[in-house]
Tab-separated table of C-alpha atoms and ligand atoms in Angstrom:
chain	number	residue	atom	x	y	z
A	1	MET	CA	227.114	38.445	49.670
A	2	ALA	CA	223.912	36.508	49.296
A	3	ASN	CA	221.108	38.356	47.607
A	4	ARG	CA	217.649	38.352	49.263
A	5	SER	CA	216.356	35.543	47.158
A	6	GLU	CA	219.110	33.317	48.460
A	7	THR	CA	218.481	34.257	51.996
A	8	LEU	CA	214.787	33.832	51.744
A	9	PHE	CA	215.182	30.604	49.896
A	10	THR	CA	217.378	29.101	52.654
A	11	GLU	CA	214.867	30.171	55.272
A	12	ALA	CA	211.957	28.732	53.219
A	13	GLN	CA	213.519	25.286	52.952
A	14	GLU	CA	213.352	24.981	56.718
A	15	HIS	CA	209.702	25.260	56.676
A	16	LEU	CA	208.243	24.532	53.220
A	17	VAL	CA	208.942	21.277	51.338
A	18	GLY	CA	211.809	22.129	48.898
A	19	GLY	CA	211.176	25.847	49.908
A	20	VAL	CA	208.161	25.987	47.564
A	21	ASN	CA	204.592	25.106	47.313
A	22	SER	CA	204.572	23.926	43.722
A	23	ALA	CA	207.388	21.891	42.365
A	24	VAL	CA	208.473	23.633	39.222
A	25	ARG	CA	209.178	26.850	41.113
A	26	ALA	CA	212.177	25.267	42.862
A	27	PHE	CA	214.289	25.677	39.712
A	28	ARG	CA	215.462	22.007	39.937
A	29	SER	CA	215.567	21.569	36.121
A	30	VAL	CA	217.640	24.728	35.518
A	31	GLY	CA	219.701	24.972	38.706
A	32	GLY	CA	220.384	27.952	40.882
A	33	THR	CA	218.232	29.824	43.393
A	34	PRO	CA	214.536	30.579	42.562
A	35	VAL	CA	213.997	34.400	42.466
A	36	PHE	CA	211.470	35.620	45.041
A	37	MET	CA	209.147	38.128	43.680
A	38	ARG	CA	207.646	41.022	45.701
A	39	ARG	CA	205.469	42.969	43.131
A	40	GLY	CA	204.155	42.995	39.635
A	41	GLU	CA	202.559	45.726	37.514
A	42	GLY	CA	201.519	45.178	33.950
A	43	ALA	CA	204.124	43.116	32.057
A	44	TRP	CA	206.789	43.532	34.727
A	45	ILE	CA	207.634	42.010	37.989
A	46	GLU	CA	210.154	43.073	40.639
A	47	ASP	CA	212.193	40.713	42.833
A	48	GLU	CA	213.172	41.124	46.479
A	49	ASP	CA	216.212	42.901	45.483
A	50	GLY	CA	214.335	45.426	43.418
A	51	LYS	CA	215.443	43.941	40.058
A	52	GLN	CA	212.725	44.213	37.262
A	53	TYR	CA	211.849	41.572	34.802
A	54	VAL	CA	209.458	41.404	31.737
A	55	ASP	CA	207.338	38.527	32.749
A	56	TYR	CA	206.432	35.750	30.325
A	57	VAL	CA	205.270	33.381	33.084
A	58	LEU	CA	202.357	35.327	34.318
A	59	SER	CA	201.741	33.044	37.194
A	60	TYR	CA	201.810	30.153	34.701
A	61	GLY	CA	199.023	31.690	32.644
A	62	PRO	CA	196.199	33.175	34.728
A	63	LEU	CA	197.274	36.861	34.243
A	64	ALA	CA	196.035	37.445	30.860
A	65	ILE	CA	195.632	41.187	31.323
A	66	GLY	CA	198.871	41.590	33.190
A	67	HIS	CA	199.857	42.116	36.939
A	68	ALA	CA	197.675	44.168	39.401
A	69	HIS	CA	195.341	45.334	36.587
A	70	PRO	CA	193.427	48.364	38.218
A	71	GLU	CA	190.044	46.764	37.098
A	72	VAL	CA	190.969	43.553	38.863
A	73	VAL	CA	192.305	45.117	42.003
A	74	GLU	CA	189.233	47.314	42.276
A	75	ALA	CA	186.880	44.433	41.749
A	76	ILE	CA	188.543	42.233	44.471
A	77	SER	CA	188.844	45.093	47.009
A	78	ARG	CA	185.219	46.220	46.557
A	79	THR	CA	184.090	42.644	46.889
A	80	ALA	CA	186.356	41.945	49.929
A	81	ALA	CA	184.881	44.780	51.781
A	82	ASN	CA	181.439	43.078	51.755
A	83	GLY	CA	182.758	39.803	53.067
A	84	THR	CA	185.001	37.083	51.596
A	85	SER	CA	182.839	33.958	51.600
A	86	PHE	CA	179.432	32.903	52.619
A	87	GLY	CA	178.934	29.332	51.736
A	88	ALA	CA	175.653	30.486	50.095
A	89	PRO	CA	174.787	31.394	46.422
A	90	THR	CA	175.949	34.784	45.276
A	91	ALA	CA	174.943	36.818	42.220
A	92	LEU	CA	178.731	36.899	41.123
A	93	GLU	CA	178.695	33.111	40.401
A	94	THR	CA	175.959	33.512	37.840
A	95	GLU	CA	177.485	36.583	36.505
A	96	LEU	CA	180.797	34.737	35.795
A	97	ALA	CA	179.168	31.669	34.450
A	98	THR	CA	177.083	33.857	32.035
A	99	VAL	CA	180.306	35.516	30.659
A	100	VAL	CA	182.037	32.152	30.286
A	101	LYS	CA	179.128	30.778	28.393
A	102	GLY	CA	179.086	33.745	26.069
A	103	ILE	CA	182.755	33.115	25.268
A	104	MET	CA	182.481	29.280	24.951
A	105	PRO	CA	179.206	28.299	23.268
A	106	SER	CA	179.922	24.624	23.928
A	107	ILE	CA	179.297	25.234	27.634
A	108	GLU	CA	175.513	25.132	28.558
A	109	ARG	CA	176.109	24.500	32.272
A	110	ILE	CA	178.998	25.139	34.524
A	111	ARG	CA	180.355	24.143	37.978
A	112	MET	CA	182.968	26.416	39.683
A	113	VAL	CA	185.795	24.722	41.558
A	114	ASN	CA	189.035	25.998	43.059
A	115	SER	CA	191.682	24.818	40.724
A	116	GLY	CA	192.346	23.201	37.410
A	117	THR	CA	193.231	19.982	39.121
A	118	GLU	CA	189.711	19.838	40.616
A	119	ALA	CA	188.129	20.600	37.318
A	120	CYS	CA	189.821	17.678	35.691
A	121	LEU	CA	189.161	15.166	38.488
A	122	SER	CA	185.519	16.182	38.368
A	123	ALA	CA	185.420	15.853	34.724
A	124	VAL	CA	186.709	12.306	35.107
A	125	ARG	CA	184.286	11.319	37.821
A	126	LEU	CA	181.397	12.893	35.830
A	127	ALA	CA	182.199	11.213	32.591
A	128	ARG	CA	182.562	7.809	34.349
A	129	GLY	CA	179.218	8.452	36.143
A	130	TYR	CA	177.317	9.530	33.113
A	131	THR	CA	178.609	6.733	30.772
A	132	GLY	CA	178.648	3.996	33.261
A	133	ARG	CA	182.181	3.202	31.990
A	134	ASP	CA	185.465	3.186	33.838
A	135	ARG	CA	188.322	3.557	31.198
A	136	ILE	CA	189.895	6.979	30.409
A	137	LEU	CA	192.328	7.802	27.655
A	138	LYS	CA	194.963	10.453	27.839
A	139	PHE	CA	197.922	11.578	26.042
A	140	ARG	CA	201.699	11.333	26.643
A	141	GLY	CA	203.052	14.812	27.829
A	142	ASN	CA	199.600	16.226	28.529
A	143	TYR	CA	198.959	17.317	32.214
A	144	HIS	CA	195.697	17.510	33.879
A	145	GLY	CA	196.773	18.350	37.296
A	146	HIS	CA	197.948	16.144	40.114
A	147	VAL	CA	194.866	13.719	39.868
A	148	ASP	CA	195.803	10.122	40.719
A	149	ALA	CA	194.178	8.539	37.693
A	150	LEU	CA	195.853	11.186	35.472
A	151	LEU	CA	199.305	10.960	36.754
A	152	VAL	CA	200.307	8.414	34.223
A	153	GLU	CA	203.492	8.441	32.303
A	154	ALA	CA	203.288	6.263	29.235
A	155	GLY	CA	206.249	3.807	29.160
A	156	SER	CA	208.332	3.381	26.201
A	157	GLY	CA	206.635	1.951	23.092
A	158	VAL	CA	203.862	3.188	21.195
A	159	LEU	CA	200.765	2.347	23.322
A	160	THR	CA	200.889	1.451	26.978
A	161	LEU	CA	198.469	0.518	29.719
A	162	GLY	CA	198.455	2.936	32.467
A	163	ILE	CA	201.592	2.700	34.943
A	164	PRO	CA	201.579	5.301	37.818
A	165	GLY	CA	203.889	8.229	37.239
A	166	SER	CA	204.295	8.977	40.979
A	167	PRO	CA	204.810	6.816	44.138
A	168	GLY	CA	201.650	6.987	46.177
A	169	VAL	CA	199.361	6.258	43.130
A	170	PRO	CA	198.258	2.788	43.333
A	171	ALA	CA	198.551	0.713	40.112
A	172	ALA	CA	194.761	-0.136	40.672
A	173	VAL	CA	193.875	3.476	40.154
A	174	THR	CA	195.754	3.785	36.919
A	175	GLU	CA	194.859	0.454	35.527
A	176	MET	CA	191.882	2.048	33.817
A	177	THR	CA	193.937	4.831	32.360
A	178	LEU	CA	195.038	4.297	28.734
A	179	THR	CA	197.683	6.471	27.183
A	180	ALA	CA	198.525	7.390	23.598
A	181	PRO	CA	201.143	9.555	21.926
A	182	TYR	CA	199.916	13.141	21.390
A	183	ASN	CA	198.984	14.101	17.901
A	184	ASP	CA	198.773	10.419	16.667
A	185	ILE	CA	195.173	9.742	15.783
A	186	GLU	CA	196.086	6.302	14.412
A	187	ALA	CA	197.236	5.119	17.763
A	188	VAL	CA	193.972	6.431	19.283
A	189	ARG	CA	191.977	4.513	16.666
A	190	THR	CA	193.870	1.311	17.593
A	191	LEU	CA	192.999	1.666	21.287
A	192	PHE	CA	189.345	2.406	20.425
A	193	GLU	CA	189.276	-0.944	18.428
A	194	THR	CA	190.066	-2.771	21.548
A	195	TYR	CA	188.648	-0.644	24.281
A	196	GLY	CA	186.056	1.740	22.684
A	197	ASP	CA	183.078	0.464	24.339
A	198	THR	CA	184.645	0.767	27.808
A	199	ILE	CA	186.035	4.149	27.536
A	200	ALA	CA	184.251	6.948	29.547
A	201	ALA	CA	186.279	9.807	28.321
A	202	VAL	CA	189.240	11.151	26.238
A	203	LEU	CA	190.931	13.953	28.029
A	204	VAL	CA	193.118	16.190	25.815
A	205	GLU	CA	194.909	19.454	26.018
A	206	PRO	CA	193.709	20.861	22.588
A	207	VAL	CA	196.810	23.003	22.747
A	208	SER	CA	199.303	21.257	24.960
A	209	GLY	CA	200.960	23.573	27.281
A	210	ASN	CA	202.786	21.195	29.613
A	211	MET	CA	205.224	19.915	27.139
A	212	ASN	CA	206.365	23.369	26.128
A	213	CYS	CA	203.716	24.676	23.716
A	214	VAL	CA	202.493	22.147	21.180
A	215	PRO	CA	199.155	22.772	19.324
A	216	ALA	CA	197.179	19.796	18.316
A	217	LEU	CA	197.068	19.015	14.636
A	218	PRO	CA	193.577	19.923	13.388
A	219	GLU	CA	192.900	16.432	12.158
A	220	PHE	CA	193.845	15.028	15.543
A	221	LEU	CA	191.112	16.814	17.408
A	222	GLN	CA	188.528	16.111	14.588
A	223	GLY	CA	189.579	12.525	14.753
A	224	LEU	CA	189.077	12.390	18.427
A	225	ARG	CA	185.617	13.916	17.991
A	226	THR	CA	184.546	11.234	15.596
A	227	LEU	CA	186.001	8.381	17.652
A	228	CYS	CA	184.077	9.607	20.644
A	229	ASP	CA	180.847	10.202	18.731
A	230	ASP	CA	181.144	6.552	17.320
A	231	SER	CA	181.805	5.014	20.742
A	232	GLY	CA	179.690	7.081	23.135
A	233	ALA	CA	182.874	8.389	25.022
A	234	MET	CA	182.865	11.891	26.375
A	235	LEU	CA	185.330	14.156	24.665
A	236	VAL	CA	186.955	16.438	27.335
A	237	PHE	CA	188.994	19.401	26.516
A	238	ASP	CA	191.406	20.400	29.227
A	239	GLU	CA	191.373	24.085	28.452
A	240	VAL	CA	192.859	25.056	31.894
A	241	MET	CA	195.665	26.596	30.093
A	242	SER	CA	194.322	27.154	26.527
A	243	GLY	CA	191.052	28.722	27.646
A	244	PHE	CA	190.876	32.559	26.838
A	245	ARG	CA	194.451	32.083	25.341
A	246	ALA	CA	194.477	29.899	22.267
A	247	SER	CA	191.797	32.319	21.161
A	248	LEU	CA	189.453	34.242	23.437
A	249	GLY	CA	187.151	31.177	23.167
A	250	GLY	CA	190.107	28.837	23.749
A	251	ALA	CA	191.234	26.065	21.494
A	252	GLN	CA	187.717	24.939	20.767
A	253	GLY	CA	187.155	28.435	19.287
A	254	ARG	CA	190.341	28.185	17.320
A	255	TYR	CA	189.769	24.723	15.920
A	256	GLY	CA	186.033	24.617	15.657
A	257	VAL	CA	185.799	21.220	17.423
A	258	THR	CA	183.278	20.966	20.113
A	259	PRO	CA	183.976	18.904	23.256
A	260	ASP	CA	181.275	17.421	25.462
A	261	LEU	CA	183.005	18.798	28.601
A	262	THR	CA	185.646	21.515	29.128
A	263	ALA	CA	187.897	21.931	32.118
A	264	LEU	CA	188.976	25.495	32.828
A	265	GLY	CA	191.269	27.272	35.285
A	266	LYS	CA	194.083	29.827	35.305
A	267	VAL	CA	192.673	32.696	33.279
A	268	ILE	CA	189.124	32.158	34.585
A	269	GLY	CA	190.206	33.358	38.063
A	270	GLY	CA	192.403	36.249	36.915
A	271	GLY	CA	195.105	35.286	39.281
A	272	LEU	CA	192.786	33.938	42.149
A	273	PRO	CA	192.191	30.389	42.672
A	274	VAL	CA	189.414	29.180	40.399
A	275	GLY	CA	188.754	26.224	38.177
A	276	ALA	CA	185.600	25.223	36.362
A	277	LEU	CA	184.004	22.304	34.630
A	278	GLY	CA	181.522	23.162	31.868
A	279	GLY	CA	179.587	21.421	29.104
A	280	ARG	CA	176.490	20.037	27.673
A	281	ALA	CA	173.627	20.529	30.039
A	282	GLU	CA	172.394	16.873	29.871
A	283	VAL	CA	175.921	15.677	31.060
A	284	MET	CA	176.526	18.499	33.628
A	285	ASP	CA	173.199	17.921	35.202
A	286	TYR	CA	174.429	14.510	36.148
A	287	LEU	CA	176.375	16.280	38.920
A	288	ALA	CA	174.930	16.682	42.580
A	289	PRO	CA	172.492	18.059	43.420
A	290	THR	CA	170.576	17.441	40.238
A	291	GLY	CA	172.295	14.261	39.413
A	292	PRO	CA	174.034	11.385	41.387
A	293	VAL	CA	177.787	12.148	40.848
A	294	TYR	CA	179.019	13.843	43.882
A	295	GLN	CA	181.022	17.052	43.768
A	296	ALA	CA	181.283	19.911	46.285
A	297	GLY	CA	183.529	22.605	47.687
A	298	THR	CA	183.547	24.871	50.726
A	299	LEU	CA	185.096	27.823	48.791
A	300	SER	CA	183.815	26.904	45.253
A	301	GLY	CA	182.457	30.076	43.592
A	302	ASN	CA	184.143	32.220	46.138
A	303	PRO	CA	183.153	35.818	45.751
A	304	LEU	CA	186.780	37.322	45.513
A	305	ALA	CA	187.719	34.727	42.844
A	306	MET	CA	184.578	35.324	41.006
A	307	ALA	CA	185.186	39.057	41.092
A	308	SER	CA	188.656	38.717	39.858
A	309	GLY	CA	187.727	36.360	37.034
A	310	LEU	CA	184.718	38.502	35.985
A	311	ALA	CA	187.016	41.651	35.751
A	312	THR	CA	189.591	39.792	33.683
A	313	LEU	CA	187.332	38.170	31.378
A	314	ARG	CA	185.190	41.393	30.764
A	315	ASN	CA	188.387	43.236	30.038
A	316	LEU	CA	189.688	40.654	27.743
A	317	SER	CA	186.461	40.330	25.867
A	318	ARG	CA	186.304	43.982	24.707
A	319	PRO	CA	186.844	44.351	20.964
A	320	ASP	CA	190.410	43.832	19.846
A	321	VAL	CA	191.893	43.360	23.360
A	322	HIS	CA	192.753	39.610	22.936
A	323	ALA	CA	193.649	40.192	19.277
A	324	GLN	CA	196.235	42.854	20.363
A	325	ALA	CA	197.928	40.522	22.638
A	326	GLU	CA	198.009	37.779	19.987
A	327	ALA	CA	199.654	40.293	17.692
A	328	TRP	CA	202.250	41.124	20.330
A	329	THR	CA	202.896	37.371	20.697
A	330	THR	CA	203.604	37.084	16.913
A	331	ARG	CA	205.972	40.052	16.925
A	332	LEU	CA	207.844	38.592	20.009
A	333	LEU	CA	208.280	35.214	18.230
A	334	GLU	CA	209.244	36.851	14.838
A	335	GLY	CA	211.841	39.061	16.765
A	336	LEU	CA	213.264	36.062	18.622
A	337	GLN	CA	213.387	34.058	15.300
A	338	ALA	CA	215.270	36.838	13.487
A	339	ARG	CA	217.805	37.270	16.381
A	340	ALA	CA	218.365	33.528	16.755
A	341	ARG	CA	218.923	33.192	12.930
A	342	ALA	CA	221.419	36.036	12.989
A	343	ALA	CA	223.312	34.239	15.756
A	344	GLY	CA	223.136	30.893	14.000
A	345	ILE	CA	221.105	29.250	16.635
A	346	PRO	CA	218.413	26.775	15.319
A	347	LEU	CA	215.113	27.657	16.976
A	348	VAL	CA	211.608	26.463	16.368
A	349	THR	CA	208.716	28.638	17.711
A	350	HIS	CA	205.012	27.829	18.266
A	351	GLN	CA	202.209	30.244	18.786
A	352	ALA	CA	198.634	29.534	19.861
A	353	GLY	CA	196.971	32.857	20.570
A	354	THR	CA	198.805	34.321	23.584
A	355	MET	CA	200.639	31.001	24.418
A	356	PHE	CA	203.999	30.330	22.902
A	357	GLY	CA	206.737	27.724	22.731
A	358	LEU	CA	210.470	28.048	22.069
A	359	PHE	CA	212.372	24.981	20.987
A	360	PHE	CA	216.104	24.637	20.661
A	361	THR	CA	216.192	22.206	17.950
A	362	ASP	CA	217.069	21.787	14.236
A	363	ALA	CA	214.225	19.341	13.790
A	364	PRO	CA	211.669	20.519	11.151
A	365	SER	CA	208.637	20.267	13.422
A	366	VAL	CA	207.741	19.560	16.927
A	367	VAL	CA	204.447	17.595	17.346
A	368	ARG	CA	204.891	14.912	19.967
A	369	PHE	CA	206.356	14.642	23.442
A	370	GLU	CA	209.381	12.827	22.170
A	371	ASP	CA	210.071	15.653	19.775
A	372	VAL	CA	210.089	18.077	22.778
A	373	ALA	CA	212.238	15.774	24.891
A	374	GLU	CA	214.915	15.644	22.169
A	375	CYS	CA	215.467	19.378	22.112
A	376	ASP	CA	218.661	20.919	23.373
A	377	GLY	CA	218.021	21.145	27.154
A	378	GLU	CA	221.452	22.292	27.978
A	379	ARG	CA	221.130	25.199	25.625
A	380	PHE	CA	217.633	26.082	27.152
A	381	VAL	CA	219.271	26.266	30.553
A	382	ARG	CA	221.902	28.720	29.410
A	383	PHE	CA	219.157	30.809	27.504
A	384	PHE	CA	217.024	30.657	30.646
A	385	HIS	CA	219.842	31.930	33.008
A	386	GLY	CA	221.073	34.574	30.440
A	387	MET	CA	217.621	35.930	30.012
A	388	LEU	CA	216.942	35.868	33.797
A	389	GLU	CA	220.288	37.862	34.314
A	390	ALA	CA	219.022	40.284	31.659
A	391	GLY	CA	215.709	40.905	33.280
A	392	VAL	CA	213.452	38.684	31.293
A	393	TYR	CA	211.532	35.981	33.213
A	394	PHE	CA	210.738	32.696	31.371
A	395	ALA	CA	209.508	29.619	33.143
A	396	PRO	CA	212.398	27.519	34.639
A	397	SER	CA	211.769	24.320	32.583
A	398	ALA	CA	211.822	23.537	28.780
A	399	PHE	CA	208.660	21.760	29.370
A	400	GLU	CA	206.617	24.927	30.230
A	401	ALA	CA	204.851	27.215	27.785
A	402	GLY	CA	205.291	30.924	27.716
A	403	PHE	CA	202.606	33.635	27.962
A	404	VAL	CA	201.903	37.136	26.788
A	405	SER	CA	199.404	39.536	28.359
A	406	THR	CA	197.556	42.509	27.115
A	407	ALA	CA	199.911	44.589	29.161
A	408	HIS	CA	202.999	43.632	27.150
A	409	ASP	CA	204.040	46.598	25.047
A	410	GLU	CA	206.740	48.087	22.935
A	411	ALA	CA	209.033	48.794	25.915
A	412	ALA	CA	208.605	45.140	27.129
A	413	LEU	CA	209.152	43.795	23.648
A	414	SER	CA	212.351	45.740	22.803
A	415	HIS	CA	213.774	44.989	26.397
A	416	THR	CA	213.185	41.360	25.587
A	417	LEU	CA	214.644	41.257	22.026
A	418	ASP	CA	217.692	43.395	23.032
A	419	ALA	CA	218.319	40.873	25.839
A	420	ALA	CA	217.760	37.841	23.573
A	421	GLU	CA	220.351	39.222	20.997
A	422	ARG	CA	223.004	39.323	23.666
A	423	VAL	CA	222.043	36.011	25.127
A	424	PHE	CA	221.874	34.176	21.735
A	425	ALA	CA	225.424	35.441	21.025
A	426	THR	CA	226.680	33.553	24.110
A	427	LEU	CA	224.941	30.219	23.223
B	1	PLP	C1	197.781	24.152	35.026
B	1	PLP	C2	196.878	22.905	34.506
B	1	PLP	C3	196.302	22.011	35.219
B	1	PLP	C4	196.173	22.153	36.728
B	1	PLP	O1	195.594	23.244	37.193
B	1	PLP	P1	195.961	23.649	38.805
B	1	PLP	O2	195.103	24.965	38.933
B	1	PLP	O3	197.419	23.892	38.719
B	1	PLP	O4	195.401	22.651	39.629
B	1	PLP	C5	195.415	21.205	34.581
B	1	PLP	N1	195.453	21.068	33.242
B	1	PLP	C6	196.264	21.939	32.476
B	1	PLP	C7	196.241	21.721	30.869
B	1	PLP	C8	196.931	22.809	33.121
B	1	PLP	O5	197.751	23.643	32.324
């Protein structure tokens, strides 16, 4: 007999492309039927058949304080009762901007948008407008949303000029996109020697969360800062995922490297659609209405989204709250390591605050996209399905990072580690 998810997925495929509204949800890289969820509370989610899972996806990052946190639910409900959108300024926008600036000192001015994709595309346009240059540089395996100019897959070889990674993206749009291997500062230096005075911006995930979880090497980010300073290019940190996770102050807080611009998303909306672009006032003021670079949005700064983000960030900024979640992440990874070792399964783990990565590989380290691609994908698929069956929800792809929330506790941890012990024994 089909379970509810199978029935719902069959129906969804009649109406939604591939049955989903975002591609990775379709389980294509792990096979099987996506599980339809109906509720979440704290660290746990429940599917349409009533089965419970410890959640390490957390909506792909946003839910830093867990599902349906009472403070977030209350803030959204209270705000909604007064109207959901005005298309006029509200006090909540300034409140959230103030809180974000307090957490990330590199941000002097901010523009709220509706998604991480929008934040990144606005960053590119602003950097180009401000510098009067056209080229941008990104890294292989870094994802900046589905922005045309950033959907570039580097071809084989060390350095490649941009080739579109998706049909529908004209080569003319990606011609100005340079790509380099992640964590390879020498490759970037070589590109700067040729193109330095035409590069508007370097976009980087300072902790990469879209090639599983791979933190930048400290000298890599510092090197990018120096190259940008010397050439006049903008250094843009895409902290859509690492913001409020790699540390409370994001990867920039963790590494002590200051970008010119920062793209935010995910946690900043606490589960509602929010993105933001922030940075040096002089650069940000180049955006309309103070500057000539056009950017706008009917629902940008939406009151419900601002209220949700504010409640989330206020909670997360209380003393020791983020630190506690980081400590849980460490315990989770130590527990998984110990059980993998006992089962004779080679496992590399990465942690950046409350983000983590699991790699089935006996390589000594994982620092580039190629290292991630060489991991045992088939073993990951068996691990994923085993854990799902045992009530632990990881992202359905070996290229996604994992997340811990402040709601993860002793019960969630021991449920996870007991399941892992059983699943590792079958791998
Ligand atoms: C998720 C993500 C994006 C895109 O954000 P959306 O809200 O999905 O548009 C951009 N950059 C990074 C690093 C991300 O993780």
